[in-house]
Short mmCIF file of C-alpha atoms and ligand atoms in Angstrom, two decimals:
data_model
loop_
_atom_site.label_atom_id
_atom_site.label_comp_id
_atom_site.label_asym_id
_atom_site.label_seq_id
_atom_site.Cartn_x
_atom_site.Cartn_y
_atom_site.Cartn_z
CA UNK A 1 10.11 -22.54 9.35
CA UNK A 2 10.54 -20.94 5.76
CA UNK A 3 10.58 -16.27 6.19
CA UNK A 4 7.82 -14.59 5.33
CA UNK A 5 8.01 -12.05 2.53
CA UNK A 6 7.51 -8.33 2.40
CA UNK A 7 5.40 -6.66 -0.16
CA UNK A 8 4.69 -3.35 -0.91
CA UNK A 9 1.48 -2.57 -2.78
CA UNK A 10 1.44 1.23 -4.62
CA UNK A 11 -0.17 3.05 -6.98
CA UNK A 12 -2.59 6.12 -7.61
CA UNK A 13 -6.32 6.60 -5.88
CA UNK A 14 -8.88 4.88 -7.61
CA UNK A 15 -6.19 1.89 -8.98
CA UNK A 16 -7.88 -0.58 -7.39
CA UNK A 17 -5.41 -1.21 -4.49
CA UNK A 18 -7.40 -1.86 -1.90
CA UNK A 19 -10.01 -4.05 -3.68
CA UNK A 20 -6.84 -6.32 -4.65
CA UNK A 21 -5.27 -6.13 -1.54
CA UNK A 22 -8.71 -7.75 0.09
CA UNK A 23 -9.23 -10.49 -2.69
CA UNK A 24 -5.51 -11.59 -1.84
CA UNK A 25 -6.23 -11.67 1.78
CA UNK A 26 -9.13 -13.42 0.89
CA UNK A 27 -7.67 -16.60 -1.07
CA UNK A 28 -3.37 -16.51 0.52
CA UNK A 29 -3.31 -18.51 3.24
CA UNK A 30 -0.38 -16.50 5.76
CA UNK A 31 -1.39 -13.29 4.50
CA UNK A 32 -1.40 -10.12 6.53
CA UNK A 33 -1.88 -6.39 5.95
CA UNK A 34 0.09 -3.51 8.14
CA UNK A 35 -2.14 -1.27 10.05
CA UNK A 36 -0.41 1.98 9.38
CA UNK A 37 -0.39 4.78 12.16
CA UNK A 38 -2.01 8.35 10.36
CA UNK A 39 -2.34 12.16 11.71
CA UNK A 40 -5.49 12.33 9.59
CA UNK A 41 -8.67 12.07 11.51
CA UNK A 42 -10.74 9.02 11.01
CA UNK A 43 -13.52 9.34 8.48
CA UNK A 44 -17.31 7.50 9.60
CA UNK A 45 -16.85 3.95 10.03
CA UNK A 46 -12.94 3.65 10.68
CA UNK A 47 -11.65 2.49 13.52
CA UNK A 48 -8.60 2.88 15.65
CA UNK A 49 -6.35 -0.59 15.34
CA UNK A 50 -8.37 -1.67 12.59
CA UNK A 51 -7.79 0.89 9.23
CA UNK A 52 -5.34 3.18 11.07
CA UNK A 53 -3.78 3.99 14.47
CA UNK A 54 -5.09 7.56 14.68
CA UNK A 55 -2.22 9.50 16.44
CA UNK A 56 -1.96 13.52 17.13
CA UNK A 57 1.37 15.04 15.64
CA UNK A 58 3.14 14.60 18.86
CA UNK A 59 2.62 10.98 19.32
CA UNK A 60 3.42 10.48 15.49
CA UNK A 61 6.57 12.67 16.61
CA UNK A 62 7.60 10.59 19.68
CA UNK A 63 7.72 7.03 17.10
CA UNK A 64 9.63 8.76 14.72
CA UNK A 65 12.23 9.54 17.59
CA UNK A 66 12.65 6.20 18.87
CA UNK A 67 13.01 4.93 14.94
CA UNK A 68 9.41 2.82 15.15
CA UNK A 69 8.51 3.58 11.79
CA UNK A 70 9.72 1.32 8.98
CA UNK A 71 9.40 4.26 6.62
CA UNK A 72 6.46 7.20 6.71
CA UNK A 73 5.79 10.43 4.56
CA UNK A 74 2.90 13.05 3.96
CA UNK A 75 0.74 12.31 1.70
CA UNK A 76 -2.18 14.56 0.76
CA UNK A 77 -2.66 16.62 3.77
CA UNK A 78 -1.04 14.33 7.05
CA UNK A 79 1.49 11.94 7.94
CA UNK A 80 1.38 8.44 7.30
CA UNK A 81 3.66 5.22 8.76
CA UNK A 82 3.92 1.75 8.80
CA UNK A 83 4.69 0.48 12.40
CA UNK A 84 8.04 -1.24 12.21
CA UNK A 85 8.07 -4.22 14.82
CA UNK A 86 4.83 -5.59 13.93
CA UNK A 87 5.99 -5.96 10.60
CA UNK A 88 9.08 -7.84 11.28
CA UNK A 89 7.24 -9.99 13.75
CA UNK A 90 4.96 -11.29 11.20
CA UNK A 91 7.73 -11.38 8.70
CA UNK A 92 9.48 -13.62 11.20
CA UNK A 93 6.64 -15.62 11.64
CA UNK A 94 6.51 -16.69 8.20
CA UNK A 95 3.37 -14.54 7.17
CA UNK A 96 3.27 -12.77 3.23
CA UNK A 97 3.12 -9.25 4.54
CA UNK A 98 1.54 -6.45 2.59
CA UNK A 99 1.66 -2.74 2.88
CA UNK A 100 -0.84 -0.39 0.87
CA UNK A 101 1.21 2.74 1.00
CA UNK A 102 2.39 5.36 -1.40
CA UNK A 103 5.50 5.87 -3.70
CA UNK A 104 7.34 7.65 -1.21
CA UNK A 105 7.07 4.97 1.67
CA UNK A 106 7.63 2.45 -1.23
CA UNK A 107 11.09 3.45 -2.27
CA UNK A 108 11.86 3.95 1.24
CA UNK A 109 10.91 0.33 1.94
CA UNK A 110 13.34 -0.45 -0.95
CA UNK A 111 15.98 1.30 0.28
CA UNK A 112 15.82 -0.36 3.74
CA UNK A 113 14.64 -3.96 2.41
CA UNK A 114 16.07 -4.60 -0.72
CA UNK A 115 14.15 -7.60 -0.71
CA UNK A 116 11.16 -6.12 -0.64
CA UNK A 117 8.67 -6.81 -3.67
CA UNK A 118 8.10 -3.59 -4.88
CA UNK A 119 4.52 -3.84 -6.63
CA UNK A 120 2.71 -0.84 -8.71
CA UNK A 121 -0.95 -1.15 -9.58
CA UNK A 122 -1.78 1.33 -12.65
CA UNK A 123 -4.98 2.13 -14.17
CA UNK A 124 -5.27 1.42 -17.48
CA UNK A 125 -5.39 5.11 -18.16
CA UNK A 126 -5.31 9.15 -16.67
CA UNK A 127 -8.78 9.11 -17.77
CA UNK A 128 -10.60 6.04 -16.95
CA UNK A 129 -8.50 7.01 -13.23
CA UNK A 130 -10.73 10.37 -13.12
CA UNK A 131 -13.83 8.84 -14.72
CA UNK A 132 -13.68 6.08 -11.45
CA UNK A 133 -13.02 8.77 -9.07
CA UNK A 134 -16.10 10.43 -9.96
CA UNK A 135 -18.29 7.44 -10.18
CA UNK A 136 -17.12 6.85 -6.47
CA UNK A 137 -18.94 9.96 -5.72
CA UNK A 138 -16.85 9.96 -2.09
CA UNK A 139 -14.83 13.19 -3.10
CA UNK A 140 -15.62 17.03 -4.33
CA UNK A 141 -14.21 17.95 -7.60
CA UNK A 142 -11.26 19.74 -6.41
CA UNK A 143 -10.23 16.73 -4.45
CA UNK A 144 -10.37 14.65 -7.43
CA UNK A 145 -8.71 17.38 -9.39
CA UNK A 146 -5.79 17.19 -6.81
CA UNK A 147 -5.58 13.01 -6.73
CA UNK A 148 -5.34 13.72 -10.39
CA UNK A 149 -1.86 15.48 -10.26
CA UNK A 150 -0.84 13.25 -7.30
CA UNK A 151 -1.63 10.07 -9.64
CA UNK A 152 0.87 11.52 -12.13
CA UNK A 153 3.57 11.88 -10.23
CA UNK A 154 3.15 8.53 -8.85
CA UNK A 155 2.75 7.20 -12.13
CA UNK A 156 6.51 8.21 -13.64
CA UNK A 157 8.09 6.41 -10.26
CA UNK A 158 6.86 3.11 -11.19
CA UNK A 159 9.99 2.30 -12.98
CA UNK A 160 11.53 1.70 -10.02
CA UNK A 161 9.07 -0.78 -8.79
CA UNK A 162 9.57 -4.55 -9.33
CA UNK A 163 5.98 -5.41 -10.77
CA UNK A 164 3.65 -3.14 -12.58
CA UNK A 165 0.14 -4.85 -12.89
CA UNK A 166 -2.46 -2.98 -14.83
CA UNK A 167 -5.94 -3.03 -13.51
CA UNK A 168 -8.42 -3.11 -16.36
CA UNK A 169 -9.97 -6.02 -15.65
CA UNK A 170 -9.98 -7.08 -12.13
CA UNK A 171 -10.48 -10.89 -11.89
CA UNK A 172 -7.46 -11.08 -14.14
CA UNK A 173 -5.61 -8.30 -12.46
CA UNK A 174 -6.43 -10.24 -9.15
CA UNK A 175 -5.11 -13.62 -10.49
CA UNK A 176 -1.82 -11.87 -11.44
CA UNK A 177 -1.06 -10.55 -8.65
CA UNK A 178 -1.86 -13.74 -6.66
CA UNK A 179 0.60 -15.54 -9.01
CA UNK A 180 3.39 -12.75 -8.23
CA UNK A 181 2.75 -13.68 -4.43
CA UNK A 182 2.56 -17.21 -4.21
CA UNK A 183 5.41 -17.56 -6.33
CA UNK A 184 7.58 -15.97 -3.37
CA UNK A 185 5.30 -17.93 -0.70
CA UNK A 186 6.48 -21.03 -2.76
CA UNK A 187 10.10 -20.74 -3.47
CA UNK A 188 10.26 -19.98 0.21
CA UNK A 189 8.62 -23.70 0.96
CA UNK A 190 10.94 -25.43 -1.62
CA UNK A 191 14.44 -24.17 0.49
P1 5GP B 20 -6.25 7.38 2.87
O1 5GP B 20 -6.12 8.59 3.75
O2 5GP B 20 -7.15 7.65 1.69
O3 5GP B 20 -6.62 6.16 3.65
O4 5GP B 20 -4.80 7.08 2.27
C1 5GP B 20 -4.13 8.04 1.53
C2 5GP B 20 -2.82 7.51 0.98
O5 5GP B 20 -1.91 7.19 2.04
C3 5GP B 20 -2.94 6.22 0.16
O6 5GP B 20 -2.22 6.43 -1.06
C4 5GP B 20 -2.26 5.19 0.99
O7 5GP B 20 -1.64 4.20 0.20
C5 5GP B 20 -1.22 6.00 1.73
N1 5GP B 20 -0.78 5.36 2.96
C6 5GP B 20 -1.53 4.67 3.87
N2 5GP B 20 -0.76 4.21 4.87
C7 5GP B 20 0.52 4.59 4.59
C8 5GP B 20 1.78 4.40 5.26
O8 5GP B 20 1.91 3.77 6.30
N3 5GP B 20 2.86 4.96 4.66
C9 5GP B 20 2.79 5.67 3.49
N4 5GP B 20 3.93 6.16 2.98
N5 5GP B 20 1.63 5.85 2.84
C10 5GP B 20 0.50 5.33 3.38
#
């Protein structure tokens, strides 16, 4: 059976990321998404297994002892990290695997899987970024105000990712990043 592929999917709040990431599960067949393991506490509607593992700081301690994360950082306000064997597993099983995490993890990931696809998903600009973060109406102003200076700092790593897809128009930002993805699922088929 052909490997699976690892890709990791970054960018600022309010790219798009998420929305992408679900129209790709949608139409790749062997796709799956990482369930990453948080400290933050789950907002209304999330569930435990499903968006996050919700862990306290010592049980997010005790898996970075025993080297279970694949990478993890702090982002915002608490720690974030993607589960390590699960990923391989599904890796190993042939599956496109995707994780929606932030520059830091990224270039970690890099670093530890240099065949990792490295993909950054930018909006097309700082201030259509704030004018969607307000429309979404989920955060006060201050938050946005601090997503705003986190967004910049992701935005000058993106060099160092492998793809940089602009979302301005998301049907075609959807179909591009499909392309990027098969195109690994494929070669994969044809060894
Ligand atoms: P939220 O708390 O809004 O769900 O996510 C906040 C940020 O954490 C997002 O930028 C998301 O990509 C990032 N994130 C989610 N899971 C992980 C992870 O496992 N590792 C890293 N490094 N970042 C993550």
């Amino acid at each position: 059976m052909a490997n699976g592929n690892l890709f990791v999917i970054s960018g600022p709040s309010g790219a798009g990321k998420g929305t992408l990431v679900a129209r790709v599960l949608e139409r790749v067949p062997n796709t799956w998404v990482s369930v990453s393991a948080t400290t933050r506490k789950p907002r209304k509607g999330e569930k435990h297994g499903v968006h996050y593992y919700f862990l306290s700081d010592e049980e997010f301690d005790a898996i970075i002892e025993e080297n279970g994360f694949l990478e993890w950082a702090t982002v915002h306000t608490a720690r974030y990290g993607t589960p390590l064997q699960s990923v391989l597993d599904h890796i190993d099983e042939g599956m496109q695997v995707l994780l929606e995490i932030d520059v830091q993890g990224g270039l970690q990931v890099k670093d530890k899987v240099p065949d990792a696809h490295l993909v950054f998903i930018e909006p097309p600009s700082m201030e259509e970024l704030r004018e969607r973060l307000i429309k979404r109406g989920t955060e006060t102003i201050d938050v946005i105000n601090a997503r705003m200076k986190v967004a910049e700092v992701e935005m000058r790593e993106k060099k160092k990712y492998d793809f940089v897809l602009m979302n301005d128009n998301l049907d075609e930002a959807t179909d591009n990043l499909l392309e990027y993805i098969e195109s690994f699922a494929r070669n994969n088929e044809e060894e």
